[in-house]
Amino acid sequence: MTRTAARELARDSAPGTEPGLPDLIPDPYYIQSTTYVQRAPMYSLRCAAEENCLASTAYRSSVKDWDTRVLLRFPQRVKNQGTADFLPSRPRYAWEWHSCHRHYHSMDQFSHYDLLERSSQRRVAEGHKASFCLEDTSCDPGYYRRYACTAHTQGLSPGCYDTYNAEIDCQWIDITDVKPGNYILKITANPDFQVPESDFSNNVVRCDVRYTGQYATASGCHISSY
């Protein structure tokens, strides 16, 4: 779904009224706080490989269990600052059970991750995050959790945050084939506009990333409109 189509769907859902809508906004400072490089053998990434969380070169027949992948890891925290629940794009009966990670996926992509060359903006690597388990991890004072993975419910309430720590599977970009240099880390919530929102201009965070080949640092993370 395009951004325009999502806005029109929201507008047409309640003719003559101003419907309540969610509004996702990622936390740029949370991303910047813990960004690092991890080297992991393929045998420890089997679940992630099943969910297509690695670069295409990881799926070659020549790749062995003891071969190492280089992962740019970072956390993510997304707030719903809108006036309605952010609900998965799929109805409950269409959620997919992933036996390896033992959780349901309720969206094809809740977030998309791109690593861009700083000068040309060319994409050099990418990753994605299917909804690991979309829930109210925490809430602002006066708001209360209503969605929890342990209760087999998924959603994000107004005033609440869905948080993914950096060590969670697929919370990364596979940079095994990326050369050292200066890059832009681009993180987009609700990237395909599958769920209508009141504002799509605050769904993207961009960070400056310096990758030395051994470690990486993120700085200057900020909300961006593109």
PDB file of N, CA and C in Angstrom, residues 32-86:
ATOM      1  N   GLN A  32      20.585   4.996  18.926  1.00  0.00           N
ATOM      2  CA  GLN A  32      21.968   5.455  19.001  1.00  0.00           C
ATOM      3  C   GLN A  32      22.686   4.929  20.235  1.00  0.00           C
ATOM      4  N   SER A  33      21.931   4.601  21.279  1.00  0.00           N
ATOM      5  CA  SER A  33      22.544   4.242  22.562  1.00  0.00           C
ATOM      6  C   SER A  33      23.312   2.929  22.519  1.00  0.00           C
ATOM      7  N   THR A  34      22.871   1.986  21.680  1.00  0.00           N
ATOM      8  CA  THR A  34      23.502   0.658  21.681  1.00  0.00           C
ATOM      9  C   THR A  34      23.567   0.126  20.259  1.00  0.00           C
ATOM     10  N   THR A  35      24.534   0.580  19.489  1.00  0.00           N
ATOM     11  CA  THR A  35      24.780   0.059  18.149  1.00  0.00           C
ATOM     12  C   THR A  35      26.170  -0.558  18.144  1.00  0.00           C
ATOM     13  N   TYR A  36      26.260  -1.798  17.681  1.00  0.00           N
ATOM     14  CA  TYR A  36      27.557  -2.473  17.724  1.00  0.00           C
ATOM     15  C   TYR A  36      27.622  -3.570  16.670  1.00  0.00           C
ATOM     16  N   VAL A  37      28.823  -4.092  16.451  1.00  0.00           N
ATOM     17  CA  VAL A  37      29.053  -5.165  15.486  1.00  0.00           C
ATOM     18  C   VAL A  37      29.218  -6.487  16.222  1.00  0.00           C
ATOM     19  N   GLN A  38      28.567  -7.505  15.718  1.00  0.00           N
ATOM     20  CA  GLN A  38      28.715  -8.850  16.259  1.00  0.00           C
ATOM     21  C   GLN A  38      29.113  -9.801  15.132  1.00  0.00           C
ATOM     22  N   ARG A  39      30.006 -10.728  15.427  1.00  0.00           N
ATOM     23  CA  ARG A  39      30.356 -11.792  14.494  1.00  0.00           C
ATOM     24  C   ARG A  39      29.782 -13.097  15.018  1.00  0.00           C
ATOM     25  N   ALA A  40      28.986 -13.750  14.192  1.00  0.00           N
ATOM     26  CA  ALA A  40      28.261 -14.936  14.653  1.00  0.00           C
ATOM     27  C   ALA A  40      28.367 -16.052  13.619  1.00  0.00           C
ATOM     28  N   PRO A  41      28.587 -17.291  14.076  1.00  0.00           N
ATOM     29  CA  PRO A  41      28.646 -18.426  13.145  1.00  0.00           C
ATOM     30  C   PRO A  41      27.248 -18.773  12.628  1.00  0.00           C
ATOM     31  N   MET A  42      27.196 -19.318  11.444  1.00  0.00           N
ATOM     32  CA  MET A  42      25.921 -19.647  10.821  1.00  0.00           C
ATOM     33  C   MET A  42      25.090 -20.603  11.662  1.00  0.00           C
ATOM     34  N   TYR A  43      25.744 -21.525  12.382  1.00  0.00           N
ATOM     35  CA  TYR A  43      24.949 -22.494  13.146  1.00  0.00           C
ATOM     36  C   TYR A  43      24.135 -21.837  14.255  1.00  0.00           C
ATOM     37  N   SER A  44      24.552 -20.634  14.682  1.00  0.00           N
ATOM     38  CA  SER A  44      23.791 -19.925  15.714  1.00  0.00           C
ATOM     39  C   SER A  44      22.713 -19.020  15.116  1.00  0.00           C
ATOM     40  N   LEU A  45      22.646 -18.974  13.791  1.00  0.00           N
ATOM     41  CA  LEU A  45      21.714 -18.071  13.108  1.00  0.00           C
ATOM     42  C   LEU A  45      20.655 -18.839  12.318  1.00  0.00           C
ATOM     43  N   ARG A  46      20.425 -20.091  12.659  1.00  0.00           N
ATOM     44  CA  ARG A  46      19.506 -20.915  11.866  1.00  0.00           C
ATOM     45  C   ARG A  46      18.088 -20.370  11.884  1.00  0.00           C
ATOM     46  N   CYS A  47      17.620 -19.946  13.047  1.00  0.00           N
ATOM     47  CA  CYS A  47      16.258 -19.401  13.129  1.00  0.00           C
ATOM     48  C   CYS A  47      16.148 -18.127  12.306  1.00  0.00           C
ATOM     49  N   ALA A  48      17.139 -17.265  12.432  1.00  0.00           N
ATOM     50  CA  ALA A  48      17.129 -16.018  11.679  1.00  0.00           C
ATOM     51  C   ALA A  48      17.178 -16.282  10.182  1.00  0.00           C
ATOM     52  N   ALA A  49      17.952 -17.296   9.792  1.00  0.00           N
ATOM     53  CA  ALA A  49      18.035 -17.638   8.373  1.00  0.00           C
ATOM     54  C   ALA A  49      16.683 -18.092   7.843  1.00  0.00           C
ATOM     55  N   GLU A  50      15.929 -18.831   8.655  1.00  0.00           N
ATOM     56  CA  GLU A  50      14.602 -19.279   8.248  1.00  0.00           C
ATOM     57  C   GLU A  50      13.673 -18.103   7.980  1.00  0.00           C
ATOM     58  N   GLU A  51      13.907 -16.987   8.653  1.00  0.00           N
ATOM     59  CA  GLU A  51      13.042 -15.823   8.515  1.00  0.00           C
ATOM     60  C   GLU A  51      13.648 -14.776   7.567  1.00  0.00           C
ATOM     61  N   ASN A  52      14.649 -15.210   6.786  1.00  0.00           N
ATOM     62  CA  ASN A  52      15.259 -14.353   5.756  1.00  0.00           C
ATOM     63  C   ASN A  52      15.845 -13.071   6.324  1.00  0.00           C
ATOM     64  N   CYS A  53      16.499 -13.197   7.470  1.00  0.00           N
ATOM     65  CA  CYS A  53      17.082 -12.033   8.130  1.00  0.00           C
ATOM     66  C   CYS A  53      18.552 -11.814   7.786  1.00  0.00           C
ATOM     67  N   LEU A  54      19.093 -12.630   6.889  1.00  0.00           N
ATOM     68  CA  LEU A  54      20.496 -12.512   6.518  1.00  0.00           C
ATOM     69  C   LEU A  54      20.619 -12.051   5.069  1.00  0.00           C
ATOM     70  N   ALA A  55      21.807 -11.589   4.706  1.00  0.00           N
ATOM     71  CA  ALA A  55      22.057 -11.170   3.333  1.00  0.00           C
ATOM     72  C   ALA A  55      22.005 -12.370   2.401  1.00  0.00           C
ATOM     73  N   SER A  56      21.789 -12.111   1.137  1.00  0.00           N
ATOM     74  CA  SER A  56      21.600 -13.192   0.165  1.00  0.00           C
ATOM     75  C   SER A  56      22.793 -14.133   0.094  1.00  0.00           C
ATOM     76  N   THR A  57      24.007 -13.635   0.348  1.00  0.00           N
ATOM     77  CA  THR A  57      25.187 -14.490   0.262  1.00  0.00           C
ATOM     78  C   THR A  57      25.218 -15.556   1.360  1.00  0.00           C
ATOM     79  N   ALA A  58      24.425 -15.385   2.392  1.00  0.00           N
ATOM     80  CA  ALA A  58      24.378 -16.380   3.468  1.00  0.00           C
ATOM     81  C   ALA A  58      23.641 -17.645   3.046  1.00  0.00           C
ATOM     82  N   TYR A  59      22.894 -17.580   1.942  1.00  0.00           N
ATOM     83  CA  TYR A  59      22.078 -18.706   1.516  1.00  0.00           C
ATOM     84  C   TYR A  59      22.714 -19.493   0.375  1.00  0.00           C
ATOM     85  N   ARG A  60      23.950 -19.200   0.041  1.00  0.00           N
ATOM     86  CA  ARG A  60      24.647 -19.973  -0.985  1.00  0.00           C
ATOM     87  C   ARG A  60      24.942 -21.380  -0.484  1.00  0.00           C
ATOM     88  N   SER A  61      24.932 -22.320  -1.386  1.00  0.00           N
ATOM     89  CA  SER A  61      25.165 -23.725  -1.009  1.00  0.00           C
ATOM     90  C   SER A  61      26.561 -23.946  -0.446  1.00  0.00           C
ATOM     91  N   SER A  62      27.477 -23.057  -0.774  1.00  0.00           N
ATOM     92  CA  SER A  62      28.851 -23.204  -0.291  1.00  0.00           C
ATOM     93  C   SER A  62      29.033 -22.763   1.156  1.00  0.00           C
ATOM     94  N   VAL A  63      28.049 -22.086   1.725  1.00  0.00           N
ATOM     95  CA  VAL A  63      28.157 -21.583   3.096  1.00  0.00           C
ATOM     96  C   VAL A  63      27.992 -22.735   4.085  1.00  0.00           C
ATOM     97  N   LYS A  64      28.914 -22.807   5.053  1.00  0.00           N
ATOM     98  CA  LYS A  64      28.918 -23.877   6.051  1.00  0.00           C
ATOM     99  C   LYS A  64      28.490 -23.346   7.421  1.00  0.00           C
ATOM    100  N   ASP A  65      28.147 -24.264   8.309  1.00  0.00           N
ATOM    101  CA  ASP A  65      27.670 -23.890   9.638  1.00  0.00           C
ATOM    102  C   ASP A  65      28.683 -23.056  10.413  1.00  0.00           C
ATOM    103  N   TRP A  66      29.959 -23.289  10.184  1.00  0.00           N
ATOM    104  CA  TRP A  66      30.983 -22.583  10.965  1.00  0.00           C
ATOM    105  C   TRP A  66      31.426 -21.264  10.322  1.00  0.00           C
ATOM    106  N   ASP A  67      30.897 -20.965   9.137  1.00  0.00           N
ATOM    107  CA  ASP A  67      31.202 -19.673   8.524  1.00  0.00           C
ATOM    108  C   ASP A  67      30.600 -18.537   9.349  1.00  0.00           C
ATOM    109  N   THR A  68      31.253 -17.393   9.323  1.00  0.00           N
ATOM    110  CA  THR A  68      30.877 -16.269  10.188  1.00  0.00           C
ATOM    111  C   THR A  68      30.164 -15.180   9.391  1.00  0.00           C
ATOM    112  N   ARG A  69      29.091 -14.645  10.002  1.00  0.00           N
ATOM    113  CA  ARG A  69      28.409 -13.470   9.458  1.00  0.00           C
ATOM    114  C   ARG A  69      28.701 -12.269  10.358  1.00  0.00           C
ATOM    115  N   VAL A  70      28.755 -11.095   9.750  1.00  0.00           N
ATOM    116  CA  VAL A  70      29.003  -9.853  10.490  1.00  0.00           C
ATOM    117  C   VAL A  70      27.679  -9.095  10.565  1.00  0.00           C
ATOM    118  N   LEU A  71      27.236  -8.801  11.769  1.00  0.00           N
ATOM    119  CA  LEU A  71      25.921  -8.202  11.991  1.00  0.00           C
ATOM    120  C   LEU A  71      26.052  -6.828  12.630  1.00  0.00           C
ATOM    121  N   LEU A  72      25.398  -5.842  12.043  1.00  0.00           N
ATOM    122  CA  LEU A  72      25.283  -4.519  12.661  1.00  0.00           C
ATOM    123  C   LEU A  72      24.020  -4.545  13.511  1.00  0.00           C
ATOM    124  N   ARG A  73      24.194  -4.589  14.815  1.00  0.00           N
ATOM    125  CA  ARG A  73      23.062  -4.708  15.743  1.00  0.00           C
ATOM    126  C   ARG A  73      22.706  -3.352  16.343  1.00  0.00           C
ATOM    127  N   PHE A  74      21.419  -3.158  16.582  1.00  0.00           N
ATOM    128  CA  PHE A  74      20.949  -1.907  17.181  1.00  0.00           C
ATOM    129  C   PHE A  74      19.577  -2.176  17.799  1.00  0.00           C
ATOM    130  N   PRO A  75      19.204  -1.435  18.833  1.00  0.00           N
ATOM    131  CA  PRO A  75      17.874  -1.591  19.432  1.00  0.00           C
ATOM    132  C   PRO A  75      16.850  -0.721  18.708  1.00  0.00           C
ATOM    133  N   GLN A  76      15.597  -0.932  19.039  1.00  0.00           N
ATOM    134  CA  GLN A  76      14.542  -0.087  18.489  1.00  0.00           C
ATOM    135  C   GLN A  76      13.421   0.050  19.513  1.00  0.00           C
ATOM    136  N   ARG A  77      12.916   1.261  19.630  1.00  0.00           N
ATOM    137  CA  ARG A  77      11.736   1.512  20.473  1.00  0.00           C
ATOM    138  C   ARG A  77      10.794   2.415  19.691  1.00  0.00           C
ATOM    139  N   VAL A  78       9.573   1.944  19.500  1.00  0.00           N
ATOM    140  CA  VAL A  78       8.587   2.675  18.714  1.00  0.00           C
ATOM    141  C   VAL A  78       7.412   3.037  19.612  1.00  0.00           C
ATOM    142  N   LYS A  79       7.024   4.302  19.593  1.00  0.00           N
ATOM    143  CA  LYS A  79       5.879   4.770  20.383  1.00  0.00           C
ATOM    144  C   LYS A  79       4.671   4.986  19.473  1.00  0.00           C
ATOM    145  N   ASN A  80       3.498   4.660  19.998  1.00  0.00           N
ATOM    146  CA  ASN A  80       2.251   5.050  19.345  1.00  0.00           C
ATOM    147  C   ASN A  80       1.776   6.327  20.032  1.00  0.00           C
ATOM    148  N   GLN A  81       1.986   7.466  19.365  1.00  0.00           N
ATOM    149  CA  GLN A  81       1.575   8.742  19.946  1.00  0.00           C
ATOM    150  C   GLN A  81       0.237   9.212  19.353  1.00  0.00           C
ATOM    151  N   GLY A  82      -0.462   8.294  18.695  1.00  0.00           N
ATOM    152  CA  GLY A  82      -1.743   8.627  18.098  1.00  0.00           C
ATOM    153  C   GLY A  82      -2.897   8.481  19.072  1.00  0.00           C
ATOM    154  N   THR A  83      -4.107   8.423  18.527  1.00  0.00           N
ATOM    155  CA  THR A  83      -5.326   8.371  19.342  1.00  0.00           C
ATOM    156  C   THR A  83      -6.079   7.056  19.195  1.00  0.00           C
ATOM    157  N   ALA A  84      -5.475   6.075  18.501  1.00  0.00           N
ATOM    158  CA  ALA A  84      -6.109   4.768  18.336  1.00  0.00           C
ATOM    159  C   ALA A  84      -5.037   3.696  18.370  1.00  0.00           C
ATOM    160  N   ASP A  85      -5.435   2.467  18.624  1.00  0.00           N
ATOM    161  CA  ASP A  85      -4.499   1.352  18.662  1.00  0.00           C
ATOM    162  C   ASP A  85      -3.872   1.127  17.288  1.00  0.00           C
ATOM    163  N   PHE A  86      -2.596   0.755  17.295  1.00  0.00           N
ATOM    164  CA  PHE A  86      -1.943   0.271  16.083  1.00  0.00           C
ATOM    165  C   PHE A  86      -2.094  -1.239  16.096  1.00  0.00           C
TER     166      PHE A  86
END
